[in-house]
Each structure stands twice: as C-alpha cells, then as structure tokens.
Amino acid sequence: MGILVKDLNFTYPGAKQEVVKGINFEVERGEIFSLLGPSGAGKSTVQKILFGLLKGYSGTVRVLGRDMSRSKPDFYEKIGVAYEVPNLYERFTALENLRFFASLYAGLTRDPHDLLERVGLEDAANTRVGAFSKGMKVRLNFIRAILHDPEIVFLDEPTSGLDPSSTRRLKDILLEEKQKGKTIFLSTHDMFAAEAISDRVAFMVYGFIKLVDSPRNLKIEWGEKKVRVECRLKKDLLSQEFPVEGIGENPAFLSLIRENPVETIHTQEATLEDIFIRLTGRELK
Amino acid sequence: MRALAAIKADMLFQYRHGFYAVYFLITVFYIVLLRLLPPEPGTFLAPVLLFTDPAVLGFFFVGGLVLFERKQNLLEGFLVTPLRPGEYLLAKALSLSLISLGTSLAIAWLGVRVPFNPLLLLTGVSLTAPIFTLVGFTLAVRSRTLNSFILVSFLLTPVFVFPLAEYFGLFTHPLLYLAPGRGGMLLLVGSFRGISPTDAALSTLSLAFWVVLAFLWAKKSFYRYVVERGMVSW
C-alpha cells in the first residue's frame, strides 16, 4: 500500500473549524492518484499530513507503511515533493541547486545532467535560477523532487506555468516513474492534467472527499449515453444525437452515416469539471 | 554529511547575497579606525568592536538570511528533505561564526598593534557569535514582518549593554556572571590584557551554556513556527 487515509479529521491549533472532515482514501503503489478540488478545499492540509508535517490529526494515516503521527526524518529519503511555488536557490545555478539537494540524501541520486536534459534545461545547467522563466523554474523544481528516486512523488499543481510541450514531457516522465512502480500523488485544480494521467481521482471540497474513481468510469457513469454525429450537407452542418444503446441497429443513425459525409462522431462523455460541479455545486478554479 | 552540505550551501548563499562583501568592508573600516587611533585607546576599543561586531552582525545577518530563504521558499522545501532542523540551525550558526572568526582575527592582527592571545580571542568569538545567530533566528521566525523583527531586536540590547557598561566601569554586579554576553566580553578583554584561568574557564562555561540554550530555543521555534504553523511571509 502506498498511502492509507482512514477517518482523517484535522483542525489547526487554535482554530474552531475542522479543515479536513472524516476523509478516506487509499493509493496503491504504482498508481497515479489526483486530489482534485478548488483552492481552500483542504488539499494542502491533507498533503502536509501525508508529509508528516502536521501531526495533531485524528484517524489513521499511513504512507509507505509508516504511521504519519510518528514519522521520522528518514521518511524524507523515500518521498519527493514539488510544491507549486518552486523551492530553489535563486542565486545558485540549476546544477548547484541539484547538487546541493542531492547531497542531503543518504542513497544514490540520479545524474543531474540527465535530468536536466529530460526537461529541456541542459543548456541552462550553469545559469542562475534567478534568470529562469516561471516554466523553467517549475521544471527544475520537478526534477529536484525526483532526484533521489523517491518511492512516492507528490506534485502540487504540477502543470502551473508550463507550456503544452513541457506538460507533455512531464507527463511522459511521470508515466515512466509509474512503470518503475513509483506512486504519484497529484494535487490540483487542473482537471485536464488530472484526467490525462490519473488512474483515479478524488474530488475534495469543503474538507470532504465526495468521490474517488477512475476518470474513465466517472465520464461513462456521469456522461449522457449519446452519440453525436456531425455531417456536412452542402454548406450546412447537420448535427444529430442518438442513444448509444442499440446504435448498430438504429435505422436513423445508420442511414445518416451512410448517406452523408460524416465530419465527426463522438460519444457525449461528461468532463471531470462538469461532474465536479454537479456533485459539489462548486467550480474547480 | 548533510550538515556539511548545508554549511557549504549557506556559505555560497551568503557569498552570492553579498554578505562577505559587507563583512569585508566593515572589517576594513574597523582596521582603518583602529590604525588611526593611538595604540592605547585602540587597544581599549578593540574588545568593544570585537564583541559587538560578530554579535550584531550575526544577529541581523541571520534575520536577512531567513528573509531571503523565505522569499525563495527554501525553508518550505527543506522541511520535506532529510535535512534535520538541528542541522539547518547548525549550518546557520557555524557559517556565520566562521565569518566572525575571520574578521575578528583580521581586526586583531591588522588593527591592534599589541600582542594578543589568539586562543582566548577565538574562544570568545566562536562562542559569542552562535548565541546571537541562534537568538536572531528565533526572533526572525517569530516575527511577522521585517519591522517587527527590528523592533524585537531591541530586547537584546541589555545583553550588549551590561557587559559593555561593566567594561566602561559604569557598574558591576555578581549576577552579571549569568548574562549571556559577559563571558564573551571577558575573554576578548582577556585576550589583550590577560585573564585568570578561573575567569577564563567560567566565561567559557557560561558561553557554552548560553549556546546550548540558544540552540534549544531556536530548535523549538523552528518546530513551532516553521513546521507547525507554516511560513509567515515577510
């Protein structure tokens, strides 16, 4: 088991209201799991508990088999964390940053040059981070988090500030990590990022987890079971919807696609954002 | 190993943020000042400079360091690495004390034209500097703003004032033995004018006691203000 959270409640010292209200979830080893929710939902608090930074919770939290209420500093040899706002020495070069952070770990660390190349920063290895763009900092911060080959990688808003090609590279690296059996825990309000890569997502709002499932199941379950066909009729675009059930024997559907040039055919799945709004009454942003 | 890595990183960090340049200029200024004075007042003033310099600079520079680290979100990042709070604090205290040691020796050698006992001087500086660095850290993480840090720093004034007042012959009291700065002052004065072995031993013990106390206080503050409450940004 990668992560086990059972009946977790948390109230900040001195605060009256609970910020985490009886949540439950499990993350298997080798799974990519996303905690989706708007800011203020309690995602950061859950992460801090998973990192062993907040101890005064009630319930059970185990990460890599360790009880997080009594975690020891050597736990950090096993996890890698990339926060949304990069944690980097601005006046050190990219390489100096990676070498320093690598020196904090007892075990072997990956070759910083290889990692820099993976995220397209090889030419910036000897440039000070202060001169980096936001996206470059995010990429460097990401490889800093996987430098020591951690068992679990925690990423907070991983695509924030990244362009589409960098996002794709990041996704490829994460899928590779998953192949190696590593667990990935994402925390985000970006449902595209979550949908594209996650094995399962959890919807969190107002301190509760409303649901945990795979994006595919959610989209099928919550989507309308219809097929939309768009055909070109001279200059007009004809758009028609048909029930998915019995589509192969539906005469209207069959004659439409037989007699007209089809431009698109799509099943009408719901997006995660639609489902989130319908379930929680809140938008993700 | 981790502590060593942290010390190296702190030194590079301080260098890149211009701390060494500032120390260099202050040291040159002190040396020139002492050179311009006739030998007698120079020798009288030297322990005062050597006492206040590492103390004041260690205190304010650690405040600056924490400020820069917060701006770069470094503290937040350290919390999820194997670096222990004790190692983090050790690196701060040692890296800043090293600069103090270097400048004190330079001031004593080049600025004061009388022989001095380097062992007493090194002991005095290397045990005084960490006290102020660690207390500075404690106050820096507790302060919500830079201004409030500067305000609470006035709380430290007595620590400077009493040993100096005693040195200037303004007053003395047996309880002053317990004051955190006094041991440092006695050792520094002793390095130029001699000191009884008992006084040297007591001063060293008293300084060591305050170093340990300051370290424990800083560590507690680290847990309470950095780990538990998250960073308060300036």
Coordinates of C-alpha atoms in Angstrom, one line a residue:
Chain A
M1 CA 0.0 0.0 0.0
G2 CA 1.3 3.4 -0.9
I3 CA -1.0 5.6 1.1
L4 CA -3.8 4.8 3.5
V5 CA -6.1 7.5 4.9
K6 CA -8.9 6.5 7.2
D7 CA -11.4 8.7 9.1
L8 CA -9.0 11.6 8.9
N9 CA -10.0 14.8 10.7
F10 CA -7.9 17.8 11.3
T11 CA -8.3 21.2 13.0
Y12 CA -5.5 23.7 13.1
P13 CA -4.3 24.5 16.6
G14 CA -6.5 27.4 18.0
A15 CA -9.0 27.2 15.1
K16 CA -12.6 26.3 15.7
Q17 CA -13.5 24.7 12.4
E18 CA -12.2 21.4 11.0
V19 CA -10.4 21.8 7.7
V20 CA -10.4 18.0 7.0
K21 CA -13.6 16.2 7.8
G22 CA -13.5 12.5 8.1
I23 CA -11.9 11.6 4.8
N24 CA -11.0 8.2 3.5
F25 CA -8.9 7.0 0.6
E26 CA -6.2 4.6 -0.4
V27 CA -3.5 4.8 -3.0
E28 CA -1.8 1.7 -4.3
R29 CA 1.9 1.5 -5.1
G30 CA 2.5 2.3 -8.8
E31 CA -0.7 4.3 -9.0
I32 CA -1.2 7.9 -10.2
F33 CA -3.7 9.5 -7.9
S34 CA -5.1 13.0 -8.1
L35 CA -6.7 15.0 -5.4
L36 CA -8.9 17.5 -7.3
G37 CA -10.5 20.4 -5.7
P38 CA -10.7 24.2 -5.7
S39 CA -8.3 26.2 -3.5
G40 CA -9.4 26.2 0.1
A41 CA -10.8 22.7 -0.2
G42 CA -8.2 21.3 2.3
K43 CA -5.9 19.7 -0.3
S44 CA -2.7 21.4 1.2
T45 CA -3.6 20.4 4.7
V46 CA -4.0 16.7 3.5
Q47 CA -0.6 16.9 1.8
K48 CA 1.1 18.4 4.9
I49 CA -0.4 15.5 6.9
L50 CA 0.9 13.0 4.3
F51 CA 4.3 14.6 4.5
G52 CA 4.4 14.1 8.3
L53 CA 4.5 17.9 8.9
L54 CA 1.1 18.2 10.7
K55 CA 0.8 15.6 13.5
G56 CA -2.2 16.6 15.6
Y57 CA -4.8 14.8 13.5
S58 CA -7.3 12.1 14.4
G59 CA -7.8 9.0 12.3
T60 CA -5.2 6.8 10.6
V61 CA -2.7 8.0 8.1
R62 CA 0.0 5.5 6.8
V63 CA 2.4 6.4 4.0
L64 CA 4.7 3.5 2.8
G65 CA 3.5 1.6 5.8
R66 CA 4.6 4.3 8.3
D67 CA 2.3 5.9 10.8
M68 CA 2.5 9.6 10.0
S69 CA 1.7 10.7 13.5
R70 CA 5.1 9.3 14.5
S71 CA 7.1 9.7 11.3
K72 CA 10.9 10.1 11.5
P73 CA 13.1 12.3 9.3
D74 CA 14.5 9.4 7.3
F75 CA 11.0 9.1 5.8
Y76 CA 12.0 12.0 3.5
E77 CA 14.6 9.8 1.8
K78 CA 11.6 8.0 0.4
I79 CA 9.4 10.8 -0.8
G80 CA 9.9 13.6 -3.3
V81 CA 7.8 16.8 -3.1
A82 CA 7.4 19.6 -5.7
Y83 CA 5.3 22.4 -4.4
E84 CA 3.5 24.8 -6.8
V85 CA 5.9 27.6 -5.9
P86 CA 9.4 26.4 -6.6
N87 CA 11.8 25.9 -3.6
L88 CA 15.1 26.8 -5.3
Y89 CA 18.2 29.0 -4.5
E90 CA 17.7 31.9 -6.9
R91 CA 21.4 32.8 -6.8
F92 CA 22.6 29.3 -7.4
T93 CA 22.8 27.8 -10.9
A94 CA 20.5 24.9 -11.8
L95 CA 23.3 22.5 -11.4
E96 CA 24.4 23.9 -8.0
N97 CA 20.8 23.6 -6.8
L98 CA 20.5 20.0 -7.9
R99 CA 23.9 19.1 -6.4
F100 CA 23.1 20.7 -3.1
F101 CA 19.7 18.9 -2.8
A102 CA 21.3 15.6 -3.9
S103 CA 23.8 15.9 -1.1
L104 CA 21.0 15.8 1.5
Y105 CA 20.1 12.2 0.7
A106 CA 21.9 9.2 2.0
G107 CA 21.3 7.0 -1.0
L108 CA 22.4 7.2 -4.6
T109 CA 20.9 10.1 -6.6
R110 CA 20.3 10.5 -10.3
D111 CA 22.7 12.2 -12.7
P112 CA 21.6 15.9 -12.7
H113 CA 22.7 16.3 -16.3
D114 CA 20.4 13.5 -17.4
L115 CA 17.5 15.0 -15.5
L116 CA 18.2 18.5 -16.9
E117 CA 18.2 17.1 -20.4
R118 CA 14.9 15.3 -19.8
V119 CA 13.1 18.5 -19.1
G120 CA 15.0 20.5 -21.8
L121 CA 17.2 22.5 -19.4
E122 CA 20.6 21.1 -20.4
D123 CA 21.7 24.4 -21.8
A124 CA 20.7 26.3 -18.7
A125 CA 22.6 24.0 -16.3
N126 CA 25.1 26.7 -15.4
T127 CA 22.6 29.6 -15.4
R128 CA 21.5 31.1 -12.1
V129 CA 17.9 30.2 -11.3
G130 CA 17.0 33.9 -10.8
A131 CA 17.3 34.4 -14.5
F132 CA 14.9 31.5 -15.3
S133 CA 11.3 31.9 -16.5
K134 CA 8.5 30.6 -14.4
G135 CA 8.2 27.5 -16.5
M136 CA 11.9 26.7 -16.3
K137 CA 11.8 27.0 -12.5
V138 CA 8.8 24.7 -12.4
R139 CA 10.7 22.1 -14.5
L140 CA 13.8 22.4 -12.3
N141 CA 11.8 22.1 -9.2
F142 CA 10.2 19.0 -10.6
I143 CA 13.4 17.2 -11.3
R144 CA 14.7 18.3 -7.8
A145 CA 11.8 16.3 -6.4
I146 CA 12.7 13.1 -8.2
L147 CA 16.5 13.5 -7.9
H148 CA 16.7 10.8 -5.2
D149 CA 14.5 8.3 -6.9
P150 CA 11.7 8.5 -4.4
E151 CA 9.0 5.9 -3.8
I152 CA 6.3 8.4 -3.8
V153 CA 6.3 11.7 -5.8
F154 CA 4.0 14.4 -4.5
L155 CA 3.2 17.2 -7.0
D156 CA 1.2 20.3 -6.2
E157 CA -0.3 22.0 -9.2
P158 CA 2.3 20.4 -11.4
T159 CA 1.3 22.0 -14.7
S160 CA 1.0 25.5 -13.3
G161 CA 3.2 27.8 -15.5
L162 CA 4.1 25.0 -18.0
D163 CA 3.6 25.3 -21.8
P164 CA 1.9 22.3 -23.6
S165 CA 5.2 20.7 -24.7
S166 CA 6.7 20.9 -21.2
T167 CA 3.4 19.5 -19.8
R168 CA 3.8 16.6 -22.2
R169 CA 7.4 15.9 -21.1
L170 CA 6.3 16.0 -17.5
K171 CA 3.5 13.6 -18.2
D172 CA 5.9 11.2 -20.0
I173 CA 8.4 11.2 -17.1
L174 CA 5.5 10.6 -14.7
L175 CA 4.3 7.6 -16.7
E176 CA 7.8 6.3 -16.8
E177 CA 8.0 6.6 -13.0
K178 CA 4.7 4.7 -12.7
Q179 CA 6.2 2.0 -15.0
K180 CA 9.0 1.6 -12.5
G181 CA 6.4 1.1 -9.7
K182 CA 6.6 4.6 -8.2
T183 CA 3.5 6.1 -6.7
I184 CA 2.5 9.6 -7.9
F185 CA 0.2 11.8 -5.9
L186 CA -1.0 15.0 -7.6
S187 CA -2.9 17.8 -6.0
T188 CA -4.5 20.1 -8.5
H189 CA -7.5 22.1 -9.7
D190 CA -6.4 21.5 -13.3
M191 CA -8.8 18.8 -14.3
F192 CA -7.2 18.3 -17.7
A193 CA -3.9 17.4 -16.1
A194 CA -5.7 15.1 -13.7
E195 CA -7.8 13.4 -16.4
A196 CA -5.0 12.9 -18.8
I197 CA -2.7 10.9 -16.5
S198 CA -4.5 9.7 -13.3
D199 CA -5.6 6.2 -12.6
R200 CA -8.0 7.6 -10.1
V201 CA -9.1 11.0 -8.9
A202 CA -10.7 12.1 -5.6
F203 CA -13.0 15.1 -5.5
M204 CA -12.4 17.3 -2.5
V205 CA -14.4 20.2 -1.4
Y206 CA -15.1 22.0 2.0
G207 CA -12.9 19.4 3.7
F208 CA -14.8 16.4 2.4
I209 CA -13.9 13.8 -0.2
K210 CA -17.1 13.4 -2.3
L211 CA -16.0 10.6 -4.5
V212 CA -13.0 8.5 -5.6
D213 CA -13.0 6.8 -9.0
S214 CA -11.1 6.4 -12.3
P215 CA -11.7 9.3 -14.8
R216 CA -13.0 6.8 -17.3
N217 CA -15.6 5.3 -15.0
L218 CA -16.7 8.8 -14.0
K219 CA -17.0 10.0 -17.5
I220 CA -19.1 7.0 -18.5
E221 CA -21.2 7.0 -15.4
W222 CA -21.9 10.7 -15.4
G223 CA -22.0 11.3 -19.2
E224 CA -25.1 11.2 -21.3
K225 CA -25.2 7.9 -23.1
K226 CA -25.5 9.5 -26.5
V227 CA -23.6 9.7 -29.8
R228 CA -23.4 13.0 -31.6
V229 CA -22.9 12.8 -35.4
E230 CA -22.0 15.9 -37.4
C231 CA -22.4 15.7 -41.2
R232 CA -21.8 18.2 -44.0
L233 CA -24.8 18.9 -46.1
K234 CA -23.6 21.2 -48.8
K235 CA -22.9 24.4 -46.8
D236 CA -24.9 23.4 -43.7
L237 CA -23.6 21.4 -40.8
L238 CA -26.1 18.8 -39.6
S239 CA -25.8 17.7 -36.0
Q240 CA -27.8 14.8 -34.6
E241 CA -27.7 12.8 -31.3
F242 CA -28.6 9.1 -30.9
P243 CA -28.7 6.9 -27.9
V244 CA -25.6 4.7 -27.5
E245 CA -27.7 1.7 -26.8
G246 CA -28.6 -0.3 -29.9
I247 CA -26.7 2.1 -32.1
G248 CA -25.8 -0.7 -34.5
E249 CA -29.5 -1.3 -35.3
N250 CA -30.7 2.3 -35.2
P251 CA -32.0 2.9 -38.7
A252 CA -31.9 6.8 -38.4
F253 CA -28.3 6.7 -37.3
L254 CA -27.3 4.1 -40.0
S255 CA -28.9 6.0 -42.8
L256 CA -27.4 9.3 -41.7
I257 CA -23.9 8.0 -41.7
R258 CA -24.5 6.0 -44.9
E259 CA -26.0 8.8 -47.0
N260 CA -24.0 11.8 -45.8
P261 CA -20.3 12.7 -45.5
V262 CA -19.5 12.4 -41.7
E263 CA -17.3 15.0 -40.2
T264 CA -17.3 13.9 -36.6
I265 CA -18.8 11.2 -34.4
H266 CA -18.4 11.4 -30.6
T267 CA -19.9 9.8 -27.5
Q268 CA -21.0 12.5 -25.1
E269 CA -18.9 11.9 -22.0
A270 CA -19.0 14.4 -19.3
T271 CA -15.8 16.3 -18.5
L272 CA -14.4 16.0 -14.9
E273 CA -15.2 19.6 -14.5
D274 CA -18.9 19.0 -15.3
I275 CA -19.1 16.1 -12.9
F276 CA -17.3 18.1 -10.2
I277 CA -19.8 21.0 -10.5
R278 CA -22.8 18.7 -10.5
L279 CA -21.5 16.8 -7.4
T280 CA -20.3 19.6 -5.3
G281 CA -22.0 22.7 -6.6
R282 CA -18.7 24.4 -6.9
E283 CA -16.3 25.2 -9.8
L284 CA -12.8 23.9 -9.6
K285 CA -11.0 27.2 -10.0
Chain B
M1 CA 27.5 14.9 5.7
R2 CA 24.1 16.6 5.5
A3 CA 25.3 19.3 8.0
L4 CA 28.5 19.8 6.0
A5 CA 26.5 20.2 2.7
A6 CA 24.2 22.7 4.5
I7 CA 27.2 24.7 5.7
K8 CA 28.7 24.8 2.2
A9 CA 25.3 25.8 0.7
D10 CA 24.9 28.5 3.4
M11 CA 28.4 29.9 2.7
L12 CA 27.7 30.1 -1.0
F13 CA 24.3 31.6 -0.3
Q14 CA 25.8 34.3 1.9
Y15 CA 28.6 34.9 -0.6
R16 CA 26.1 35.3 -3.5
H17 CA 23.9 37.6 -1.5
G18 CA 26.9 39.9 -0.8
F19 CA 27.3 39.1 2.9
Y20 CA 31.0 38.5 2.5
A21 CA 31.4 41.8 0.7
V22 CA 29.6 43.7 3.5
Y23 CA 31.8 41.9 6.2
F24 CA 34.9 42.8 4.2
L25 CA 34.0 46.5 4.1
I26 CA 33.2 46.6 7.8
T27 CA 36.4 44.8 8.6
V28 CA 38.5 47.2 6.6
F29 CA 36.6 50.1 8.2
Y30 CA 37.4 48.8 11.7
I31 CA 41.0 48.2 10.9
V32 CA 41.5 51.7 9.5
L33 CA 39.7 53.1 12.5
L34 CA 41.9 51.3 15.0
R35 CA 45.0 52.2 13.0
L36 CA 44.1 55.9 13.1
L37 CA 43.8 55.8 16.9
P38 CA 46.9 55.9 19.1
P39 CA 47.8 52.4 20.4
E40 CA 46.4 52.9 23.9
P41 CA 42.7 53.9 23.1
G42 CA 42.9 51.5 20.2
T43 CA 43.7 48.6 22.5
F44 CA 40.9 49.8 24.8
L45 CA 38.4 50.0 21.9
A46 CA 39.3 46.7 20.2
P47 CA 37.4 44.3 22.6
V48 CA 34.3 46.5 22.2
L49 CA 34.5 46.2 18.4
L50 CA 35.3 42.6 18.5
F51 CA 32.4 41.9 20.9
T52 CA 29.7 43.9 19.2
D53 CA 30.7 43.1 15.6
P54 CA 30.0 39.3 15.5
A55 CA 27.1 39.7 17.9
V56 CA 25.3 42.5 16.0
L57 CA 26.2 41.1 12.5
G58 CA 25.4 37.5 13.4
F59 CA 22.0 38.6 14.7
F60 CA 21.0 40.8 11.8
F61 CA 22.6 38.7 9.1
V62 CA 20.6 35.6 10.2
G63 CA 17.5 37.8 10.1
G64 CA 18.5 38.7 6.5
L65 CA 19.2 35.1 5.7
V66 CA 15.8 33.9 6.9
L67 CA 14.2 36.7 4.9
F68 CA 16.0 35.7 1.7
E69 CA 15.2 32.0 2.3
R70 CA 11.5 32.7 2.9
K71 CA 11.4 34.7 -0.3
Q72 CA 12.8 31.8 -2.2
N73 CA 10.5 29.3 -0.4
L74 CA 13.6 27.4 0.7
L75 CA 12.5 26.6 4.3
E76 CA 9.3 25.0 3.0
G77 CA 11.5 22.9 0.7
F78 CA 13.9 21.8 3.4
L79 CA 11.1 20.5 5.5
V80 CA 10.4 17.7 3.1
T81 CA 14.1 16.7 2.7
P82 CA 16.1 14.6 5.2
L83 CA 17.8 17.8 6.5
R84 CA 17.1 18.0 10.2
P85 CA 16.1 21.2 11.9
G86 CA 19.2 20.9 14.1
E87 CA 21.5 20.5 11.1
Y88 CA 19.8 23.5 9.5
L89 CA 20.5 25.6 12.6
L90 CA 24.0 24.3 13.0
A91 CA 24.8 25.4 9.4
K92 CA 23.4 28.9 10.1
A93 CA 25.4 29.3 13.3
L94 CA 28.6 27.8 12.0
S95 CA 28.7 29.5 8.7
L96 CA 28.1 33.0 10.2
S97 CA 30.5 32.3 13.1
L98 CA 33.2 31.4 10.6
I99 CA 32.9 34.8 9.0
S100 CA 33.1 36.4 12.5
L101 CA 36.2 34.4 13.3
G102 CA 37.9 35.5 10.1
T103 CA 37.1 39.2 10.6
S104 CA 37.9 39.2 14.3
L105 CA 41.4 37.7 13.6
A106 CA 41.9 40.2 10.8
I107 CA 40.9 43.1 13.0
A108 CA 43.0 41.9 15.9
W109 CA 46.1 41.3 13.8
L110 CA 46.0 44.2 11.4
G111 CA 44.1 46.8 13.5
V112 CA 45.5 46.4 17.0
R113 CA 49.2 46.8 17.4
V114 CA 49.7 45.0 20.6
P115 CA 50.2 41.2 21.1
F116 CA 47.1 39.2 22.0
N117 CA 46.2 35.7 22.9
P118 CA 44.6 34.2 19.8
L119 CA 43.2 31.2 21.7
L120 CA 41.2 33.4 24.1
L121 CA 40.0 35.6 21.2
L122 CA 38.9 32.6 19.1
T123 CA 37.1 31.0 22.0
G124 CA 35.3 34.3 22.8
V125 CA 34.2 35.0 19.3
S126 CA 33.4 31.4 18.3
L127 CA 31.1 31.0 21.3
T128 CA 29.6 34.5 21.3
A129 CA 28.6 34.5 17.6
P130 CA 26.4 31.4 17.6
I131 CA 24.4 32.7 20.6
F132 CA 23.4 35.8 18.6
T133 CA 22.9 33.9 15.4
L134 CA 20.6 31.4 17.0
V135 CA 18.6 34.0 19.0
G136 CA 18.4 36.0 15.8
F137 CA 16.9 33.0 14.1
T138 CA 14.4 32.5 16.9
L139 CA 13.2 36.1 16.7
A140 CA 13.2 36.1 12.9
V141 CA 10.8 33.2 12.6
R142 CA 8.5 34.6 15.2
S143 CA 8.3 38.0 13.6
R144 CA 5.5 38.6 11.1
T145 CA 7.3 41.5 9.4
L146 CA 10.8 42.8 9.0
N147 CA 9.9 45.8 11.1
S148 CA 8.7 43.7 14.0
F149 CA 12.0 41.8 13.8
I150 CA 13.9 45.0 14.1
L151 CA 11.6 46.1 17.0
V152 CA 12.1 42.9 19.0
S153 CA 15.8 43.1 18.4
F154 CA 15.8 45.9 20.9
L155 CA 15.0 43.3 23.5
L156 CA 18.6 42.1 23.0
T157 CA 20.1 45.5 23.9
P158 CA 20.7 44.6 27.6
V159 CA 22.8 41.7 26.5
F160 CA 25.1 44.1 24.9
V161 CA 24.8 46.9 27.3
F162 CA 25.6 45.2 30.6
P163 CA 28.9 43.7 29.6
L164 CA 29.9 46.9 27.9
A165 CA 28.8 49.0 30.8
E166 CA 30.9 46.9 33.1
Y167 CA 33.8 47.2 30.8
F168 CA 33.5 51.0 30.8
G169 CA 33.4 50.8 34.6
L170 CA 29.8 52.1 34.9
F171 CA 28.6 49.4 37.2
T172 CA 29.1 45.8 38.1
H173 CA 27.1 43.1 39.8
P174 CA 27.8 39.5 40.8
L175 CA 24.7 38.3 38.8
L176 CA 26.3 39.6 35.6
Y177 CA 28.2 36.3 35.5
L178 CA 25.0 34.8 34.3
A179 CA 24.5 37.3 31.5
P180 CA 24.8 35.7 28.1
G181 CA 27.3 38.2 26.6
R182 CA 29.6 38.7 29.6
G183 CA 31.7 35.6 29.1
G184 CA 32.5 36.7 25.5
M185 CA 33.5 40.2 26.6
L186 CA 35.7 38.9 29.4
L187 CA 37.5 36.5 27.1
L188 CA 38.0 39.3 24.5
V189 CA 39.4 41.7 27.0
G190 CA 41.4 38.9 28.4
S191 CA 43.0 38.2 25.1
F192 CA 44.6 41.6 25.2
R193 CA 45.1 42.2 28.9
G194 CA 45.3 38.7 30.4
I195 CA 42.7 36.9 32.4
S196 CA 42.9 34.5 35.4
P197 CA 42.4 30.8 34.4
T198 CA 39.3 30.7 36.7
D199 CA 37.7 33.6 34.9
A200 CA 38.6 32.2 31.5
A201 CA 37.1 28.8 32.4
L202 CA 33.9 30.4 33.9
S203 CA 33.5 32.6 30.9
T204 CA 33.8 29.7 28.5
L205 CA 31.4 27.6 30.5
S206 CA 28.9 30.4 30.7
L207 CA 29.1 31.0 26.9
A208 CA 28.8 27.3 26.2
F209 CA 25.7 27.1 28.4
W210 CA 24.1 30.0 26.5
V211 CA 25.0 28.4 23.1
V212 CA 23.2 25.3 24.1
L213 CA 20.2 27.2 25.5
A214 CA 20.0 29.4 22.3
F215 CA 20.2 26.3 20.2
L216 CA 17.4 24.5 22.0
W217 CA 15.2 27.7 21.9
A218 CA 15.9 28.1 18.1
K219 CA 15.0 24.4 17.5
K220 CA 11.8 24.7 19.4
S221 CA 10.9 27.8 17.5
F222 CA 11.7 26.0 14.2
Y223 CA 9.2 23.3 15.1
R224 CA 6.6 25.7 16.3
Y225 CA 6.8 28.4 13.7
V226 CA 8.2 26.8 10.6
V227 CA 7.0 23.2 10.8
E228 CA 3.7 23.5 12.5
R229 CA 2.4 27.0 11.5
G230 CA 3.9 27.1 8.1
M231 CA 6.0 30.1 7.0
V232 CA 4.9 33.6 7.7
S233 CA 6.0 35.6 4.7
W234 CA 7.6 39.0 5.2

